[in-house]
Short mmCIF file of C-alpha atoms in Angstrom, two decimals:
data_model
loop_
_atom_site.label_atom_id
_atom_site.label_comp_id
_atom_site.label_asym_id
_atom_site.label_seq_id
_atom_site.Cartn_x
_atom_site.Cartn_y
_atom_site.Cartn_z
CA MET A 1 29.87 -11.52 -9.50
CA THR A 2 27.47 -12.24 -6.65
CA GLU A 3 24.25 -10.29 -6.16
CA GLN A 4 25.58 -8.70 -2.99
CA THR A 5 28.76 -7.61 -4.79
CA ALA A 6 26.69 -6.00 -7.54
CA VAL A 7 24.63 -4.10 -5.00
CA THR A 8 27.74 -2.97 -3.10
CA GLN A 9 29.51 -1.75 -6.23
CA ALA A 10 26.45 0.12 -7.47
CA ALA A 11 25.90 1.69 -4.07
CA SER A 12 29.44 3.07 -4.13
CA LYS A 13 28.77 4.99 -7.35
CA MET A 14 25.69 6.97 -6.28
CA ALA A 15 25.77 9.01 -9.48
CA LEU A 16 22.16 10.18 -9.33
CA PRO A 17 20.93 12.87 -6.94
CA ASP A 18 19.39 11.27 -3.81
CA ALA A 19 20.34 7.88 -5.31
CA GLN A 20 19.43 4.57 -3.71
CA THR A 21 20.37 1.12 -4.95
CA VAL A 22 17.90 -1.55 -6.06
CA THR A 23 18.28 -4.67 -3.89
CA SER A 24 15.52 -6.84 -5.39
CA VAL A 25 12.90 -6.82 -8.14
CA ARG A 26 9.91 -9.12 -8.62
CA HIS A 27 7.43 -9.05 -11.50
CA TYR A 28 3.98 -10.36 -10.61
CA THR A 29 2.16 -9.83 -13.92
CA ASP A 30 2.74 -7.93 -17.15
CA ARG A 31 1.20 -4.95 -15.33
CA LEU A 32 2.55 -5.22 -11.76
CA PHE A 33 5.94 -5.43 -10.08
CA ALA A 34 7.57 -4.74 -6.73
CA PHE A 35 11.09 -3.68 -5.86
CA ARG A 36 13.22 -2.89 -2.84
CA VAL A 37 15.96 -0.28 -2.47
CA THR A 38 18.47 0.75 0.16
CA ARG A 39 17.16 3.08 2.84
CA PRO A 40 18.78 6.47 3.48
CA ALA A 41 20.27 6.46 6.96
CA SER A 42 18.48 9.70 7.82
CA LEU A 43 15.03 8.70 6.56
CA ARG A 44 12.29 8.52 9.17
CA PHE A 45 8.69 7.95 8.17
CA ARG A 46 5.31 6.90 9.52
CA SER A 47 3.85 3.69 8.11
CA GLY A 48 1.45 4.65 5.32
CA GLU A 49 3.38 7.67 4.02
CA PHE A 50 4.80 8.14 0.52
CA VAL A 51 7.95 9.59 -1.03
CA MET A 52 8.89 10.83 -4.48
CA ILE A 53 10.94 8.31 -6.45
CA GLY A 54 12.06 8.14 -10.05
CA LEU A 55 14.77 8.14 -12.68
CA MET A 56 16.53 10.68 -14.85
CA GLY A 57 14.40 11.70 -17.82
CA ASP A 58 15.59 11.91 -21.40
CA ASN A 59 15.99 15.66 -20.89
CA GLY A 60 18.52 15.09 -18.11
CA LYS A 61 16.10 16.18 -15.38
CA PRO A 62 14.69 13.95 -12.62
CA LEU A 63 11.35 12.32 -13.50
CA LEU A 64 9.56 11.71 -10.21
CA ARG A 65 6.25 10.27 -9.03
CA ALA A 66 4.67 9.72 -5.62
CA TYR A 67 4.99 6.15 -4.38
CA SER A 68 3.76 4.74 -1.09
CA ILE A 69 6.40 3.03 1.00
CA ALA A 70 5.14 -0.55 1.24
CA SER A 71 7.64 -1.60 3.90
CA PRO A 72 6.97 -0.81 7.57
CA SER A 73 8.77 2.04 9.32
CA TRP A 74 11.11 -0.39 11.11
CA ASP A 75 12.40 -2.10 7.93
CA GLU A 76 16.06 -1.62 6.97
CA GLU A 77 15.12 -1.34 3.27
CA LEU A 78 12.32 0.39 1.38
CA GLU A 79 9.79 -1.57 -0.64
CA PHE A 80 7.56 -0.24 -3.44
CA TYR A 81 4.72 -1.80 -5.43
CA SER A 82 4.11 -0.40 -8.91
CA ILE A 83 1.96 -0.64 -11.97
CA LYS A 84 3.55 -0.81 -15.44
CA VAL A 85 2.25 1.73 -17.92
CA PRO A 86 3.65 1.03 -21.43
CA ASP A 87 3.64 4.70 -22.40
CA GLY A 88 4.03 6.08 -18.89
CA PRO A 89 6.82 8.66 -18.62
CA LEU A 90 8.26 6.96 -15.54
CA THR A 91 6.96 3.39 -15.28
CA SER A 92 7.83 2.58 -18.90
CA LYS A 93 11.44 2.93 -17.71
CA LEU A 94 11.10 1.96 -14.05
CA GLN A 95 9.70 -1.49 -14.89
CA HIS A 96 13.07 -2.42 -16.42
CA ILE A 97 15.22 -1.74 -13.34
CA GLN A 98 17.47 -4.58 -12.20
CA LEU A 99 19.44 -5.55 -9.14
CA GLY A 100 22.17 -2.97 -8.49
CA ASP A 101 20.56 -0.17 -10.52
CA GLN A 102 19.96 3.22 -8.97
CA VAL A 103 16.73 5.14 -8.47
CA ILE A 104 16.17 8.65 -7.21
CA LEU A 105 14.47 8.84 -3.82
CA ARG A 106 13.61 12.17 -2.25
CA PRO A 107 13.67 11.47 1.52
CA LYS A 108 10.74 13.72 2.47
CA PRO A 109 7.84 11.42 3.41
CA VAL A 110 4.30 12.79 3.54
CA GLY A 111 0.76 11.44 3.30
CA THR A 112 -2.67 11.15 4.88
CA LEU A 113 -2.86 7.37 5.37
CA VAL A 114 -1.42 7.54 8.87
CA HIS A 115 -2.83 6.72 12.28
CA ASP A 116 -2.57 10.32 13.44
CA ALA A 117 -5.22 11.37 10.90
CA LEU A 118 -7.89 9.10 12.42
CA LEU A 119 -9.87 9.40 15.62
CA PRO A 120 -9.73 6.41 17.99
CA GLY A 121 -12.14 3.64 17.01
CA LYS A 122 -12.96 -0.05 17.28
CA ARG A 123 -12.66 -1.27 13.69
CA LEU A 124 -10.26 -0.18 10.94
CA TYR A 125 -11.12 -0.72 7.27
CA LEU A 126 -8.29 -0.54 4.72
CA PHE A 127 -9.92 -0.19 1.29
CA SER A 128 -7.69 -0.65 -1.77
CA THR A 129 -7.65 -1.40 -5.48
CA GLY A 130 -4.62 -2.50 -7.52
CA THR A 131 -1.34 -1.06 -6.28
CA GLY A 132 -3.32 1.00 -3.77
CA PHE A 133 -2.53 -1.94 -1.49
CA ALA A 134 1.02 -0.56 -1.05
CA PRO A 135 0.55 1.85 1.89
CA PHE A 136 -1.46 -0.81 3.71
CA ALA A 137 1.38 -3.29 3.23
CA SER A 138 3.27 -0.92 5.50
CA LEU A 139 0.47 -0.41 8.01
CA LEU A 140 -0.31 -4.13 8.24
CA ARG A 141 3.24 -4.75 9.45
CA ASP A 142 3.13 -1.97 12.04
CA PRO A 143 2.35 -3.01 15.65
CA GLU A 144 0.56 0.31 16.24
CA THR A 145 -2.20 -0.72 13.82
CA TYR A 146 -3.20 -3.60 16.08
CA GLU A 147 -2.69 -1.66 19.30
CA ARG A 148 -5.19 0.99 18.18
CA PHE A 149 -7.98 -1.24 16.86
CA GLU A 150 -9.85 -4.37 17.90
CA GLU A 151 -10.42 -5.41 14.28
CA VAL A 152 -8.49 -4.67 11.07
CA ILE A 153 -10.24 -5.42 7.77
CA MET A 154 -8.11 -5.36 4.61
CA THR A 155 -10.06 -5.26 1.34
CA HIS A 156 -8.29 -5.54 -2.02
CA THR A 157 -10.12 -5.41 -5.34
CA CYS A 158 -8.45 -6.21 -8.69
CA ARG A 159 -9.57 -7.24 -12.14
CA GLN A 160 -7.75 -10.57 -12.29
CA VAL A 161 -6.92 -13.19 -9.64
CA GLU A 162 -3.17 -12.98 -10.31
CA GLU A 163 -3.26 -9.26 -9.52
CA LEU A 164 -4.14 -10.17 -5.93
CA THR A 165 -0.88 -12.13 -5.48
CA TYR A 166 1.17 -9.37 -3.84
CA GLY A 167 -1.44 -8.75 -1.16
CA ARG A 168 -2.32 -12.39 -0.64
CA GLU A 169 1.30 -13.42 -0.17
CA LEU A 170 1.91 -10.55 2.24
CA ILE A 171 -1.09 -11.53 4.38
CA GLU A 172 -0.08 -15.21 4.33
CA GLY A 173 3.48 -14.24 5.22
CA LEU A 174 2.33 -12.16 8.16
CA LYS A 175 0.38 -15.03 9.64
CA SER A 176 3.04 -17.69 9.08
CA ASP A 177 6.23 -15.75 9.83
CA GLU A 178 7.47 -16.37 13.37
CA MET A 179 9.24 -13.02 13.55
CA MET A 180 6.08 -11.14 12.54
CA ARG A 181 4.02 -13.19 14.97
CA GLU A 182 6.45 -12.27 17.73
CA LEU A 183 6.46 -8.60 16.70
CA LEU A 184 2.70 -8.23 16.26
CA GLY A 185 1.64 -10.76 18.87
CA ASP A 186 -2.09 -11.41 19.14
CA GLY A 187 -2.68 -8.47 16.82
CA LEU A 188 -2.66 -10.76 13.79
CA ASP A 189 -5.75 -12.50 15.15
CA LYS A 190 -7.56 -9.18 14.61
CA LEU A 191 -6.79 -9.14 10.88
CA LYS A 192 -9.41 -10.10 8.28
CA TYR A 193 -8.54 -10.23 4.57
CA TYR A 194 -11.26 -9.65 1.96
CA PRO A 195 -10.01 -9.95 -1.67
CA THR A 196 -12.39 -9.54 -4.61
CA THR A 197 -12.12 -9.56 -8.41
CA THR A 198 -14.20 -7.69 -10.96
CA ARG A 199 -13.46 -9.57 -14.21
CA GLU A 200 -11.99 -13.01 -13.60
CA GLU A 201 -13.92 -15.67 -11.68
CA SER A 202 -12.84 -15.96 -8.03
CA PRO A 203 -14.32 -16.99 -4.66
CA LYS A 204 -15.60 -13.42 -4.19
CA MET A 205 -16.64 -11.34 -7.19
CA GLY A 206 -17.66 -7.70 -7.31
CA ARG A 207 -16.59 -4.14 -6.68
CA ILE A 208 -16.16 -3.39 -3.02
CA THR A 209 -18.46 -0.39 -3.36
CA THR A 210 -21.26 -2.67 -4.58
CA LEU A 211 -20.60 -5.16 -1.79
CA ILE A 212 -20.90 -2.33 0.74
CA GLU A 213 -24.13 -1.03 -0.79
CA THR A 214 -25.75 -4.47 -0.78
CA GLY A 215 -24.49 -5.24 2.72
CA GLU A 216 -22.73 -8.38 1.45
CA LEU A 217 -19.36 -7.21 2.80
CA PHE A 218 -20.70 -6.96 6.33
CA SER A 219 -22.58 -10.25 6.26
CA ASP A 220 -19.54 -12.05 4.86
CA LEU A 221 -17.32 -10.68 7.64
CA GLY A 222 -19.89 -10.96 10.41
CA VAL A 223 -19.68 -7.28 11.33
CA PRO A 224 -22.35 -4.56 11.59
CA PRO A 225 -22.81 -1.88 8.90
CA LEU A 226 -20.57 1.19 8.92
CA ASP A 227 -21.00 3.29 12.05
CA PRO A 228 -19.14 6.57 12.70
CA ALA A 229 -19.06 5.76 16.41
CA THR A 230 -16.92 2.67 15.93
CA ASP A 231 -15.56 2.44 12.37
CA ARG A 232 -12.51 4.11 10.82
CA ALA A 233 -11.27 3.77 7.25
CA MET A 234 -8.38 4.48 4.91
CA ILE A 235 -8.83 4.56 1.12
CA CYS A 236 -6.23 4.16 -1.63
CA GLY A 237 -7.04 3.38 -5.25
CA SER A 238 -8.08 4.86 -8.56
CA LEU A 239 -9.75 8.28 -8.71
CA ALA A 240 -13.18 6.78 -9.45
CA PHE A 241 -12.79 4.29 -6.60
CA ASN A 242 -11.74 7.01 -4.16
CA VAL A 243 -14.67 9.23 -5.10
CA ASP A 244 -17.28 6.46 -4.95
CA LEU A 245 -16.05 5.04 -1.66
CA LYS A 246 -15.78 8.45 -0.06
CA ALA A 247 -19.43 9.08 -0.96
CA LEU A 248 -20.48 5.78 0.64
CA LEU A 249 -18.60 6.53 3.85
CA GLU A 250 -20.06 10.02 4.07
CA LYS A 251 -23.53 8.58 3.48
CA ALA A 252 -22.91 6.34 6.49
CA GLY A 253 -22.04 9.40 8.61
CA LEU A 254 -18.25 9.23 8.52
CA HIS A 255 -16.23 12.39 7.87
CA GLU A 256 -12.93 12.84 6.05
CA GLY A 257 -9.95 13.71 8.23
CA ALA A 258 -6.39 14.92 7.85
CA ASN A 259 -3.18 15.11 9.86
CA SER A 260 -4.27 18.48 11.20
CA GLU A 261 -7.86 17.40 11.89
CA PRO A 262 -8.36 13.68 12.64
CA ARG A 263 -11.80 12.27 11.74
CA GLU A 264 -13.34 8.91 10.78
CA PHE A 265 -11.68 8.27 7.40
CA VAL A 266 -8.85 9.44 5.15
CA VAL A 267 -8.14 9.22 1.40
CA GLU A 268 -4.78 9.17 -0.36
CA LYS A 269 -4.99 11.56 -3.31
CA ALA A 270 -1.36 11.40 -4.50
CA PHE A 271 -1.63 8.34 -6.77
CA VAL A 272 -4.18 9.26 -9.40
CA GLY A 273 -2.62 8.44 -12.78
CA GLU A 274 0.52 6.54 -13.63
CA GLY A 275 1.72 5.99 -10.08
CA VAL A 276 -1.42 4.17 -8.90
#
């Protein structure tokens, strides 16, 4: 049986409520994996939003968590990037999905990491840790991101070098893929990638919060310190990371925004815990 046949047969079953079929799975480390599923024909979303996805629990009820859609809004499939939690109610099961399996996907996208929640600006910072890179994987492949800003700075902080693989490969793919170059045009020339590690030796060590406080981030990138007149930011990571970075941005004079009240930065609060 070919892979496509397996996907087609599984898609025809659709036994789960709001079921979608897994079209690919890739494991990056013993803690991280990504997968793609079919996209509901009616689903419309803004790059950076999340949906509820999951599996049936042992009690026969849906077990759902918030997951950012890592694919851009124009993609024909939906991509997700996930951590593996050995004892996690959902990810302990989700990490074992295979091609042709079904997952539950509630097609009601929401979220704060969207362009509409930010005021116009010159420079966009995308601050992430771990799988918090996921919503930015969507935004980085959206032409609107480069139309709105003169510079786009993607920071990604992980413990180990191998945990940076998903983001690094996506950035490299963007810059080398002819289709993406044609779609995004000169926008890709605006993109700067700033990966760091906190435990394993790498070209750039340190927590991004520390690198902001010392000014090393700005000197490395050749940009001025944070300025509410020009800089905008999106934050997605662990609870501690979100809190610390929010404090630094507010200290610099930036204010938190929302869909209903755009300001200088936004924070995604839906991923604290297993789904981060």
